[in-house]
PDB file of C-alpha atoms in Angstrom:
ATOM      1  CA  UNK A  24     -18.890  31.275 -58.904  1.00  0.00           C
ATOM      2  CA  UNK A  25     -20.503  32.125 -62.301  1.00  0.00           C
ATOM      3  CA  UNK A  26     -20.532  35.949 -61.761  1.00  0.00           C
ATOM      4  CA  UNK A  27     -16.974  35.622 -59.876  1.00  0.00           C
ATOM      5  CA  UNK A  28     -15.750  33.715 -63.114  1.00  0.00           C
ATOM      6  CA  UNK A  29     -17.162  36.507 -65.544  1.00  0.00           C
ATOM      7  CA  UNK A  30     -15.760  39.821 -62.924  1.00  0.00           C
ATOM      8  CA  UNK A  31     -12.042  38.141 -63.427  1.00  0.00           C
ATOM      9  CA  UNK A  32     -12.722  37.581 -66.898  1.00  0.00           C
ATOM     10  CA  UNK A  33     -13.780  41.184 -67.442  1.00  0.00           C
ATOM     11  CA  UNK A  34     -11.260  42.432 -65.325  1.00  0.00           C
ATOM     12  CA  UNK A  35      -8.108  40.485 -67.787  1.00  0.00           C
ATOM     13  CA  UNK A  36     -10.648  41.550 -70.835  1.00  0.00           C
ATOM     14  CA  UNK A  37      -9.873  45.301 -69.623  1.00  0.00           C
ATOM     15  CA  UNK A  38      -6.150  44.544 -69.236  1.00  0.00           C
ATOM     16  CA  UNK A  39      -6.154  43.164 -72.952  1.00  0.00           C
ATOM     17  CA  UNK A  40      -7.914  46.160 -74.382  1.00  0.00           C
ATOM     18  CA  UNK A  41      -5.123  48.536 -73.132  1.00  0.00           C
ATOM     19  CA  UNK A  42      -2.183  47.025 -74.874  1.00  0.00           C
ATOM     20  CA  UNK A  43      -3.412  48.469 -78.322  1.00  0.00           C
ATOM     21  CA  UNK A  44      -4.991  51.268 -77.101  1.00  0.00           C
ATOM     22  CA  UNK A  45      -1.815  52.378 -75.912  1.00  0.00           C
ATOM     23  CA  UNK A  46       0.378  51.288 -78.646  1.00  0.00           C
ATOM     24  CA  UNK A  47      -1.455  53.248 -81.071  1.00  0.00           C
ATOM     25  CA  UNK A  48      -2.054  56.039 -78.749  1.00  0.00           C
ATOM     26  CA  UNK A  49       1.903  55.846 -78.265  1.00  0.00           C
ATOM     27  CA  UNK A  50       2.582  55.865 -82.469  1.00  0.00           C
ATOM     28  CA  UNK A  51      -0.048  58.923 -82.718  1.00  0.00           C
ATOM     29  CA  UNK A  52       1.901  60.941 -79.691  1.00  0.00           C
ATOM     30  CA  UNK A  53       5.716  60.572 -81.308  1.00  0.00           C
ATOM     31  CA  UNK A  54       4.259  61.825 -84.639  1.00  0.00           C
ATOM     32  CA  UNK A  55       1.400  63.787 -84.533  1.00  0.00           C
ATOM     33  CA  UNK A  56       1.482  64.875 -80.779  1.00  0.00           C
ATOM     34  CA  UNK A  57       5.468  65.555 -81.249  1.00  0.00           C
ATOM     35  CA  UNK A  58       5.331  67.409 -84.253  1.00  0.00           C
ATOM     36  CA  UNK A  59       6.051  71.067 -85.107  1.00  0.00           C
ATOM     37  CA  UNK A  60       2.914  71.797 -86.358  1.00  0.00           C
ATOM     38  CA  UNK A  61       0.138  69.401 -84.330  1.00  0.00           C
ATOM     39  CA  UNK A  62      -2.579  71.558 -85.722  1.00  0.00           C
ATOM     40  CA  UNK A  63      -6.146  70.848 -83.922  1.00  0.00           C
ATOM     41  CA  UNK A  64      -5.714  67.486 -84.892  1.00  0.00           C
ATOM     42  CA  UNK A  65      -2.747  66.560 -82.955  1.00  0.00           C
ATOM     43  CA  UNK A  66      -3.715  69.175 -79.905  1.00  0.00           C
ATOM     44  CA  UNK A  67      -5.706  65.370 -78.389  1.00  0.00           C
ATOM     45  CA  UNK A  68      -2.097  63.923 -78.898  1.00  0.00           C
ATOM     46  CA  UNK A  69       0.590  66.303 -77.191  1.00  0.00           C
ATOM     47  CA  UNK A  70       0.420  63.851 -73.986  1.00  0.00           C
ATOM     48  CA  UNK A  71       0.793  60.021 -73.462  1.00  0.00           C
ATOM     49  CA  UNK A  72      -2.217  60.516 -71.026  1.00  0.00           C
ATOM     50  CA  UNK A  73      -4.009  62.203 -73.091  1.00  0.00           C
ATOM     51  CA  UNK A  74      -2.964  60.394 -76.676  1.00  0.00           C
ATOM     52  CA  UNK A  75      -3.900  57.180 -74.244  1.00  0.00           C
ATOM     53  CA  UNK A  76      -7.461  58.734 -73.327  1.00  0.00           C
ATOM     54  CA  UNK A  77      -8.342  59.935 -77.351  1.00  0.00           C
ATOM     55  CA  UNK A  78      -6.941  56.642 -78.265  1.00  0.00           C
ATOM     56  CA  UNK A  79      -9.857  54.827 -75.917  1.00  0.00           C
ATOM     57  CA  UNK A  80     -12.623  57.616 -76.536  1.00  0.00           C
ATOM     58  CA  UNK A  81     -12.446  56.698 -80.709  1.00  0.00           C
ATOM     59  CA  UNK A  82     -11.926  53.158 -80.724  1.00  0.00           C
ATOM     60  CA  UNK A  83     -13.694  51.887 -78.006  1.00  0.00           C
ATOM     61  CA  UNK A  84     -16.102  54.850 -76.568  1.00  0.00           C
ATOM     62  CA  UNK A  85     -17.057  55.688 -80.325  1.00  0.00           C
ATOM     63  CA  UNK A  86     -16.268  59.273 -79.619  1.00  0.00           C
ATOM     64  CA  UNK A  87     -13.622  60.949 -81.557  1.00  0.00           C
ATOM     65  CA  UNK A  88     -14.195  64.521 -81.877  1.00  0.00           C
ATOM     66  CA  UNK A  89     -12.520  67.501 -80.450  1.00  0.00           C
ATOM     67  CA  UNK A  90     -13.439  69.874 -78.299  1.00  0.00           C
ATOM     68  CA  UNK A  91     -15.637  71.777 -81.087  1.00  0.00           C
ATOM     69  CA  UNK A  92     -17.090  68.817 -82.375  1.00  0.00           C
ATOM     70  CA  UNK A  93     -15.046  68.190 -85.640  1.00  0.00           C
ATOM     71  CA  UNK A  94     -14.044  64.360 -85.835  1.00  0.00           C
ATOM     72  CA  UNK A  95     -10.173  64.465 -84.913  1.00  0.00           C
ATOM     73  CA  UNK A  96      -8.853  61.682 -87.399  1.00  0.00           C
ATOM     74  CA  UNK A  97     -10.490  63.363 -90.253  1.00  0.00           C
ATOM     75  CA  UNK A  98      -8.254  66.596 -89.641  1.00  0.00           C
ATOM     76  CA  UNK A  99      -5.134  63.826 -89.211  1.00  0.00           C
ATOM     77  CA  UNK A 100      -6.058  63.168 -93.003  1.00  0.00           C
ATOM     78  CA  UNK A 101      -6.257  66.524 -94.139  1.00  0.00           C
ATOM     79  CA  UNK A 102      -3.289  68.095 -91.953  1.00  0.00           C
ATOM     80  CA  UNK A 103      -1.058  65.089 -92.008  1.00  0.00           C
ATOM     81  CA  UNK A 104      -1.561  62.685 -94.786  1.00  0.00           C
ATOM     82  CA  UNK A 105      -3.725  59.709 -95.939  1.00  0.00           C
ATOM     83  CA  UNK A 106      -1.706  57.390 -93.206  1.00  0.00           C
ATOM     84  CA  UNK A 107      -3.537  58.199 -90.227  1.00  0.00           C
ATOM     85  CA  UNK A 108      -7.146  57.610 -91.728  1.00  0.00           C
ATOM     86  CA  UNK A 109      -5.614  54.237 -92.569  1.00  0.00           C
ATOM     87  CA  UNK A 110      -4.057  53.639 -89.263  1.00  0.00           C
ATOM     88  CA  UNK A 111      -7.345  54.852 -87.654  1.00  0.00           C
ATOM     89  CA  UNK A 112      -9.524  52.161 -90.129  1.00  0.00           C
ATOM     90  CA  UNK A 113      -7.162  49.340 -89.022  1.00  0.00           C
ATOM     91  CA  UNK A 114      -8.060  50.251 -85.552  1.00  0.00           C
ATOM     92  CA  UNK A 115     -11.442  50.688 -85.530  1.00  0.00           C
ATOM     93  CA  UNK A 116     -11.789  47.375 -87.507  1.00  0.00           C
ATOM     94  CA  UNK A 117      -9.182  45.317 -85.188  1.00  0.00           C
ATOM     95  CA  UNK A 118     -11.156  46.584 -82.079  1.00  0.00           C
ATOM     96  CA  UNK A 119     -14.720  46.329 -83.011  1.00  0.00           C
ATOM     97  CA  UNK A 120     -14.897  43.260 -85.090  1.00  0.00           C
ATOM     98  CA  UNK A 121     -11.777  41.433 -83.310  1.00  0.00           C
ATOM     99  CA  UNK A 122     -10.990  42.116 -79.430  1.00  0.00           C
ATOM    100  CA  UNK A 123     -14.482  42.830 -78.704  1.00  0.00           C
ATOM    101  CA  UNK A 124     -15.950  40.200 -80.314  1.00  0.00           C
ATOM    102  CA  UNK A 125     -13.027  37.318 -79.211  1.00  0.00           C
ATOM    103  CA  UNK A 126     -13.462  38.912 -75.446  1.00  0.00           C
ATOM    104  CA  UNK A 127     -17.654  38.980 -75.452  1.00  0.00           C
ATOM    105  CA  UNK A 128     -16.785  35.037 -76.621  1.00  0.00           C
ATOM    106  CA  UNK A 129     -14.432  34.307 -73.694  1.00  0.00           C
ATOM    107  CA  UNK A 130     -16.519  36.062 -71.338  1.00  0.00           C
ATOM    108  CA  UNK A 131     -19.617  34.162 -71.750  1.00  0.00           C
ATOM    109  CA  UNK A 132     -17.750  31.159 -72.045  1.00  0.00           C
ATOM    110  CA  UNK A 133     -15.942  31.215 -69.070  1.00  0.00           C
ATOM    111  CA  UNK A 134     -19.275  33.028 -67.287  1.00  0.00           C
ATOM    112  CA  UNK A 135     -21.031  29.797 -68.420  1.00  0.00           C
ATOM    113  CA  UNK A 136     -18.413  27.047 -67.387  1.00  0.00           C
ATOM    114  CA  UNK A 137     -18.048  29.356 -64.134  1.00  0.00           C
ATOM    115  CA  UNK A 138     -21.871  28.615 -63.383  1.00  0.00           C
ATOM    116  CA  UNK A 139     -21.542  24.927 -64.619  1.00  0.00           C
ATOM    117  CA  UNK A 140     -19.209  23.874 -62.111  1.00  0.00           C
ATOM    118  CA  UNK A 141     -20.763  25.694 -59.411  1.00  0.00           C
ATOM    119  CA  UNK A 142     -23.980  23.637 -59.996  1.00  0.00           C
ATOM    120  CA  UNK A 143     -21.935  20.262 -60.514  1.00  0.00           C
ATOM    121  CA  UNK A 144     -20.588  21.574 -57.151  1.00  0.00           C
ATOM    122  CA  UNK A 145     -23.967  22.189 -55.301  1.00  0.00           C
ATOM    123  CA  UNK A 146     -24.880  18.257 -57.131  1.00  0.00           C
ATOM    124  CA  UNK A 147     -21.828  17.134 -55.377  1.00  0.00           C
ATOM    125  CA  UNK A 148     -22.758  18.252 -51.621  1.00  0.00           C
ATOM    126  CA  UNK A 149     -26.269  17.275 -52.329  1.00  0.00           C
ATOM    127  CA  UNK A 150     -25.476  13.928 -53.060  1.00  0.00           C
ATOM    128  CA  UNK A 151     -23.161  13.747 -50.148  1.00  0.00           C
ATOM    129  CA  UNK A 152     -25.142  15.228 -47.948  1.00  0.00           C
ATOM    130  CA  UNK A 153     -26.434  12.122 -45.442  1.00  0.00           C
ATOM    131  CA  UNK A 154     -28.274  14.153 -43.144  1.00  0.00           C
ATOM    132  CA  UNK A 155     -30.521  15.372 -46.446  1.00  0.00           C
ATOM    133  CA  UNK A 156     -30.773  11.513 -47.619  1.00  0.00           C
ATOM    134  CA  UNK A 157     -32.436  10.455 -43.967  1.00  0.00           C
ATOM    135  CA  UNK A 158     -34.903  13.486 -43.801  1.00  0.00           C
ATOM    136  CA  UNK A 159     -36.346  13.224 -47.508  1.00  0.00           C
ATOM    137  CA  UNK A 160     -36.441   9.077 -46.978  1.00  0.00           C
ATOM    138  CA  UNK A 161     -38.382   9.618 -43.357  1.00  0.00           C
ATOM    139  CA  UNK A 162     -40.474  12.037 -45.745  1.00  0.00           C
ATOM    140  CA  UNK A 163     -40.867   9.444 -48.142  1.00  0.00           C
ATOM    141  CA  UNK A 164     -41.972   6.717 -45.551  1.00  0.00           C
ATOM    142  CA  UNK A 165     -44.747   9.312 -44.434  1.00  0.00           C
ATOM    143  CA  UNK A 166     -46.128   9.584 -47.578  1.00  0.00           C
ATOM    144  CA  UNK A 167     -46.013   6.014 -48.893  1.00  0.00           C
ATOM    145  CA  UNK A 168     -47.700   5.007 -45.266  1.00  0.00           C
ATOM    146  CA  UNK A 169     -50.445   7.791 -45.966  1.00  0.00           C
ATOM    147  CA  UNK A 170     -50.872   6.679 -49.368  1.00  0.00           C
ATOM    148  CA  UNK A 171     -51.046   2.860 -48.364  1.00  0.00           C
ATOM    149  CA  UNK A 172     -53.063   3.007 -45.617  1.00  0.00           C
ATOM    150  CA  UNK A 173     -56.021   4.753 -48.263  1.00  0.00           C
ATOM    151  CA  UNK A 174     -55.736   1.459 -49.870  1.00  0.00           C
ATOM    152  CA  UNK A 175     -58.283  -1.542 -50.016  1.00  0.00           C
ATOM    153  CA  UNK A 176     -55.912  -3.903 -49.382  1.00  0.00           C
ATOM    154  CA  UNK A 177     -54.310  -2.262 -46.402  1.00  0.00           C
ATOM    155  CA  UNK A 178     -57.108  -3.394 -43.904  1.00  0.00           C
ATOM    156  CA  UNK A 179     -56.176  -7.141 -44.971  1.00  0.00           C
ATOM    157  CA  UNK A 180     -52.393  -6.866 -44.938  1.00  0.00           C
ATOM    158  CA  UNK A 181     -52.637  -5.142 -41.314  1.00  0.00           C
ATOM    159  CA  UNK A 182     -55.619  -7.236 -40.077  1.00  0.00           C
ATOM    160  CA  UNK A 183     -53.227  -9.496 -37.612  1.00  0.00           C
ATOM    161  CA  UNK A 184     -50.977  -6.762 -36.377  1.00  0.00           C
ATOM    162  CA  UNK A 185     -51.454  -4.869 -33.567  1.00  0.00           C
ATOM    163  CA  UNK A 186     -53.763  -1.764 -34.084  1.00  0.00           C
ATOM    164  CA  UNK A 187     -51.301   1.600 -33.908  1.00  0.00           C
ATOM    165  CA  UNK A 188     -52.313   4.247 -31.871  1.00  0.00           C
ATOM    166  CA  UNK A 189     -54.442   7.626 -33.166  1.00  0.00           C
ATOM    167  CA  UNK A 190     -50.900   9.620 -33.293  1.00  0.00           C
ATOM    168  CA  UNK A 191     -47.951   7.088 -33.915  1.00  0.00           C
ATOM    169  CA  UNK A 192     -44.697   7.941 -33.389  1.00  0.00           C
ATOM    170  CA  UNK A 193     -42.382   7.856 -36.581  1.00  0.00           C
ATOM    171  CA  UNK A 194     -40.444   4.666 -35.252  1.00  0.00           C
ATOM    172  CA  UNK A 195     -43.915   3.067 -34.966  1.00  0.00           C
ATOM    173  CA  UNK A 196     -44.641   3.964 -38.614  1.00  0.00           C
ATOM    174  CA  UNK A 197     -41.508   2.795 -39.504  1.00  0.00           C
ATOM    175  CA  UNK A 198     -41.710  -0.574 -38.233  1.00  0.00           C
ATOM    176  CA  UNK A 199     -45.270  -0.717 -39.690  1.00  0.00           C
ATOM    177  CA  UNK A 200     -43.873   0.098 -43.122  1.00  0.00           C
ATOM    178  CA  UNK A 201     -41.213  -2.361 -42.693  1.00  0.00           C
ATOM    179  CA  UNK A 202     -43.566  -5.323 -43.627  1.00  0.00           C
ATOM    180  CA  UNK A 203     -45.403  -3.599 -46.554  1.00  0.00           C
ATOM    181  CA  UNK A 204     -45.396  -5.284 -49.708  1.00  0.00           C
ATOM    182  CA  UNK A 205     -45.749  -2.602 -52.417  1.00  0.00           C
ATOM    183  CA  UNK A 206     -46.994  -3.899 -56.232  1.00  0.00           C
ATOM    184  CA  UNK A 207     -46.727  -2.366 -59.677  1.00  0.00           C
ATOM    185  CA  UNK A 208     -49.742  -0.595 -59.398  1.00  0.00           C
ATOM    186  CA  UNK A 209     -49.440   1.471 -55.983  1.00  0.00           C
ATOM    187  CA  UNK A 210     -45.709   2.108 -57.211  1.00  0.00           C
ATOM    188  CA  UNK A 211     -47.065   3.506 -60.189  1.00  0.00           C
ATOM    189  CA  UNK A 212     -49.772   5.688 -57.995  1.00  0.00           C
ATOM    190  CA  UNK A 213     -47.419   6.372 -56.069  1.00  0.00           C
ATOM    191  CA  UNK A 214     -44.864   7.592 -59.189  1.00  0.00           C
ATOM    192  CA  UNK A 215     -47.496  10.245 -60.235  1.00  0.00           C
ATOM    193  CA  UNK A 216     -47.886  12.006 -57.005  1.00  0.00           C
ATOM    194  CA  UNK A 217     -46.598  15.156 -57.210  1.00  0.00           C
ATOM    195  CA  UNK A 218     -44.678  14.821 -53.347  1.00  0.00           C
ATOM    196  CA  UNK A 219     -43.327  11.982 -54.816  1.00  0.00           C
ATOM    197  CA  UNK A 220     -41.929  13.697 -57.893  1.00  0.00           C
ATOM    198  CA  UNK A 221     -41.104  16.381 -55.428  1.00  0.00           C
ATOM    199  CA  UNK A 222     -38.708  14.125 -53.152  1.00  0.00           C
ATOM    200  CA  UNK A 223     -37.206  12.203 -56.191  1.00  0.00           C
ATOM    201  CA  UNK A 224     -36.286  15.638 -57.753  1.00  0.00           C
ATOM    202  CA  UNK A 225     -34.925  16.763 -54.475  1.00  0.00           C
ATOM    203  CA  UNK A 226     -32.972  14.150 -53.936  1.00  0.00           C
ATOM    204  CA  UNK A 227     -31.049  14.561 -57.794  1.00  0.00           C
ATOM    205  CA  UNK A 228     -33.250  11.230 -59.336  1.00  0.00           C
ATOM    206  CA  UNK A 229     -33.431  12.258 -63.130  1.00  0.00           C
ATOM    207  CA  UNK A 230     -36.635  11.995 -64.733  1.00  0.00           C
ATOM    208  CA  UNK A 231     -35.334   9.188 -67.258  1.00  0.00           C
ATOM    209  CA  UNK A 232     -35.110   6.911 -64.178  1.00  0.00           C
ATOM    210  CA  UNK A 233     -38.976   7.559 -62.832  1.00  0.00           C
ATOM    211  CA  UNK A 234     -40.284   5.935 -66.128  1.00  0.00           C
ATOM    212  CA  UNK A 235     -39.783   2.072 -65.266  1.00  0.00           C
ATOM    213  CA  UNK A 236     -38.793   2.459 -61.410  1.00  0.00           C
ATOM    214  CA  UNK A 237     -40.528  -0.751 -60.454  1.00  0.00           C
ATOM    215  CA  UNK A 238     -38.318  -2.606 -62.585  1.00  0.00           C
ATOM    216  CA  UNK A 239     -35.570  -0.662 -61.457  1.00  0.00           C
ATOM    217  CA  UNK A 240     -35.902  -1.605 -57.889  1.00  0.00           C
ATOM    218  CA  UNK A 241     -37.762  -4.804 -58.518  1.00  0.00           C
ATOM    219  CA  UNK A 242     -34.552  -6.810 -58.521  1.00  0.00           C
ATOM    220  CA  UNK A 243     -35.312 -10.172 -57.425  1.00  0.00           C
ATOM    221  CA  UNK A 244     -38.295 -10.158 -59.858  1.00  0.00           C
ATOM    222  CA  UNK A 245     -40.647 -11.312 -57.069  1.00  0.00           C
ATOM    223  CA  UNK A 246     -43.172  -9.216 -58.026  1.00  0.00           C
ATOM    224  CA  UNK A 247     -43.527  -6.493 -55.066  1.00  0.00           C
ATOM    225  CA  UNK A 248     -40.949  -4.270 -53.382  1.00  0.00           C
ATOM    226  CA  UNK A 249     -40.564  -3.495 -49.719  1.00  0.00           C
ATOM    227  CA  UNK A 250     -39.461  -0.529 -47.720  1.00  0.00           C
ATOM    228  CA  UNK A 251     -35.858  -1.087 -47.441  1.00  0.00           C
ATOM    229  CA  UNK A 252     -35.768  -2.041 -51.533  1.00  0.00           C
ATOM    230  CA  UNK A 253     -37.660   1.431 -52.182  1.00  0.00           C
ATOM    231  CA  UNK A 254     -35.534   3.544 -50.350  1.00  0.00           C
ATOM    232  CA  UNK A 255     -32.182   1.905 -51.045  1.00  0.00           C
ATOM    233  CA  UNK A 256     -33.331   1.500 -54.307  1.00  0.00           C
ATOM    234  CA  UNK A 257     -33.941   5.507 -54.650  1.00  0.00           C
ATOM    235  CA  UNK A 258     -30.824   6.240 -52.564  1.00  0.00           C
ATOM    236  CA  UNK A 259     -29.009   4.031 -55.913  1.00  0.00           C
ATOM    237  CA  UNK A 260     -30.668   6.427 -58.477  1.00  0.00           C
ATOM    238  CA  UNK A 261     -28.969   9.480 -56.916  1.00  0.00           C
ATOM    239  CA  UNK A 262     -27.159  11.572 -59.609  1.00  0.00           C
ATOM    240  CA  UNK A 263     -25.632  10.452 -62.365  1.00  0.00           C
ATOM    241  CA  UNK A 264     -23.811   7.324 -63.493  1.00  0.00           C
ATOM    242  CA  UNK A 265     -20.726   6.563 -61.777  1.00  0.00           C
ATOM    243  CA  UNK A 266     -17.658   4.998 -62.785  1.00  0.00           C
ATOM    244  CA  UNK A 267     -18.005   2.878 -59.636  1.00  0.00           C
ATOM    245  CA  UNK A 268     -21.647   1.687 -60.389  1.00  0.00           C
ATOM    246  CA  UNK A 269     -20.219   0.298 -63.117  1.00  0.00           C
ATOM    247  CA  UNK A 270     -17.561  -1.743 -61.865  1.00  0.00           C
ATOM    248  CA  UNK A 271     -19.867  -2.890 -58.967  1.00  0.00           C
ATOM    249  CA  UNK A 272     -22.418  -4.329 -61.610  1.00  0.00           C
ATOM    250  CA  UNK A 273     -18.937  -5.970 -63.120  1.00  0.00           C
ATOM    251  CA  UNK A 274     -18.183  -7.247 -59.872  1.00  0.00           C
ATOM    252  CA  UNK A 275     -21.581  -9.056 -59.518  1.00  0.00           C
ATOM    253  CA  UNK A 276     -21.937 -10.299 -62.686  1.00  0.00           C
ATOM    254  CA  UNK A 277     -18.462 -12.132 -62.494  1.00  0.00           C
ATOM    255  CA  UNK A 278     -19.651 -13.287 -59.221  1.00  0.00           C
ATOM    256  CA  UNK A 279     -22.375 -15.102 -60.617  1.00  0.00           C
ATOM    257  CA  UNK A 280     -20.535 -16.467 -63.121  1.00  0.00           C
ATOM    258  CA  UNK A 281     -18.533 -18.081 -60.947  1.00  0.00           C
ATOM    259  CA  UNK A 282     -21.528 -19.492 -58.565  1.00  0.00           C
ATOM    260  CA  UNK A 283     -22.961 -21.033 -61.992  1.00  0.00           C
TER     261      UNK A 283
END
């Protein structure tokens, strides 16, 4: 979308140019090109065509010579009067240090804001992609059950469940994550692995929400988080603030108002 953006943009900044190079290349072919005596400067000017095509070789091109390499407007100012050096000053300043500059600024604007929405785009079908959201969260339950099971305090929390087999099937692992209780500091372990960081950036989590994720997610306070509260919790943190996050927060807090 960004290079689509700047080709129409270049194509309207081409469209714009024209109008003055043909006005003036209009002026210069009813007096110079039509006059009794053209002289080698007004030979470049007997045609509209070709006034039109001198016109854009000086102004724009930068080359305005004939065919023997004598500059043509500097003959216009010897053969034909002080007029058409100022005419061809006006020009040349208009063009350069106006149009060009004014279209260069709307063409990287509009190049920019063309790439901008195409990545708030991409954002939007990321974010709305389900099928995305289940494979990085069954990617996520693989790692935090590799990661947990390296711990001390695994063999305790597992010691009266039933022993898994050497290759478990994900549903298995599931299940088994399921009753994990996760604390501050295997969250925080868990925050500086770089698959971690990996999923959380795939899945559009900025890094202003990794800083103090356990108290993000932690939202009964009780300490420890679960499966369920990690991943929903994760799923929440998806892309930026919404208007509707808002209002649900509004929602709740009215709600306990009312229950106290």
């Amino acid at each position: 979308r960004g290079a689509c953006g700047g080709l129409r943009t270049l194509m309207w900044s081409v469209v714009l140019i024209c109008f003055p190079v043909y006005a003036i290349a209009l002026v210069l072919r009813e007096t110079i090109g039509s006059s009794a005596n053209p002289g080698d400067a007004g030979l470049p000017f007997t045609t509209l065509g070709q006034s039109f095509f001198t016109v854009f070789r000086c102004v724009v091109a930068g080359d305005c010579s004939t065919q023997d390499g004598r500059p043509i407007f500097v003959l216009a100012f010897q053969d034909h009067g002080w007029l058409y050096g100022l005419l061809y000053m006006a020009s040349f300043t208009f063009m350069s240090f106006g149009l060009f500059n004014v279209i260069i600024a709307i063409y990287v604007e509009n190049t920019v804001a063309a790439a901008k929405y195409n990545e708030i785009y991409l954002k939007r079908q990321r974010l709305s992609d389900q099928k995305m959201l289940a494979e990085k969260s069954t990617h996520l339950i693989h790692l935090v059950w590799k990661l947990w099971a390296a711990e001390p305090q695994a063999a305790e929390s597992f010691a009266s469940a039933p022993c898994l087999p050497e290759r478990p099937t994900p549903q298995q692992i599931a299940e088994r994550a399921a009753s994990m209780e996760l604390g501050r500091p295997f969250l925080e372990k868990l925050r500086h692995d770089p698959r971690f960081q990996e999923i959380l950036t795939e899945l559009d989590v900025s890094d202003e929400d990794r800083l103090d994720l356990f108290e993000t997610l932690d939202v009964d306070g009780g300490g420890s988080l679960d499966m369920e509260e990690l991943i929903m919790g994760i799923a929440k943190l998806r892309g930026d603030a919404r208007r509707a996050d808002i209002v649900a927060v509004s929602l709740v807090l009215r709600s306990v108002q009312q229950d106290l």
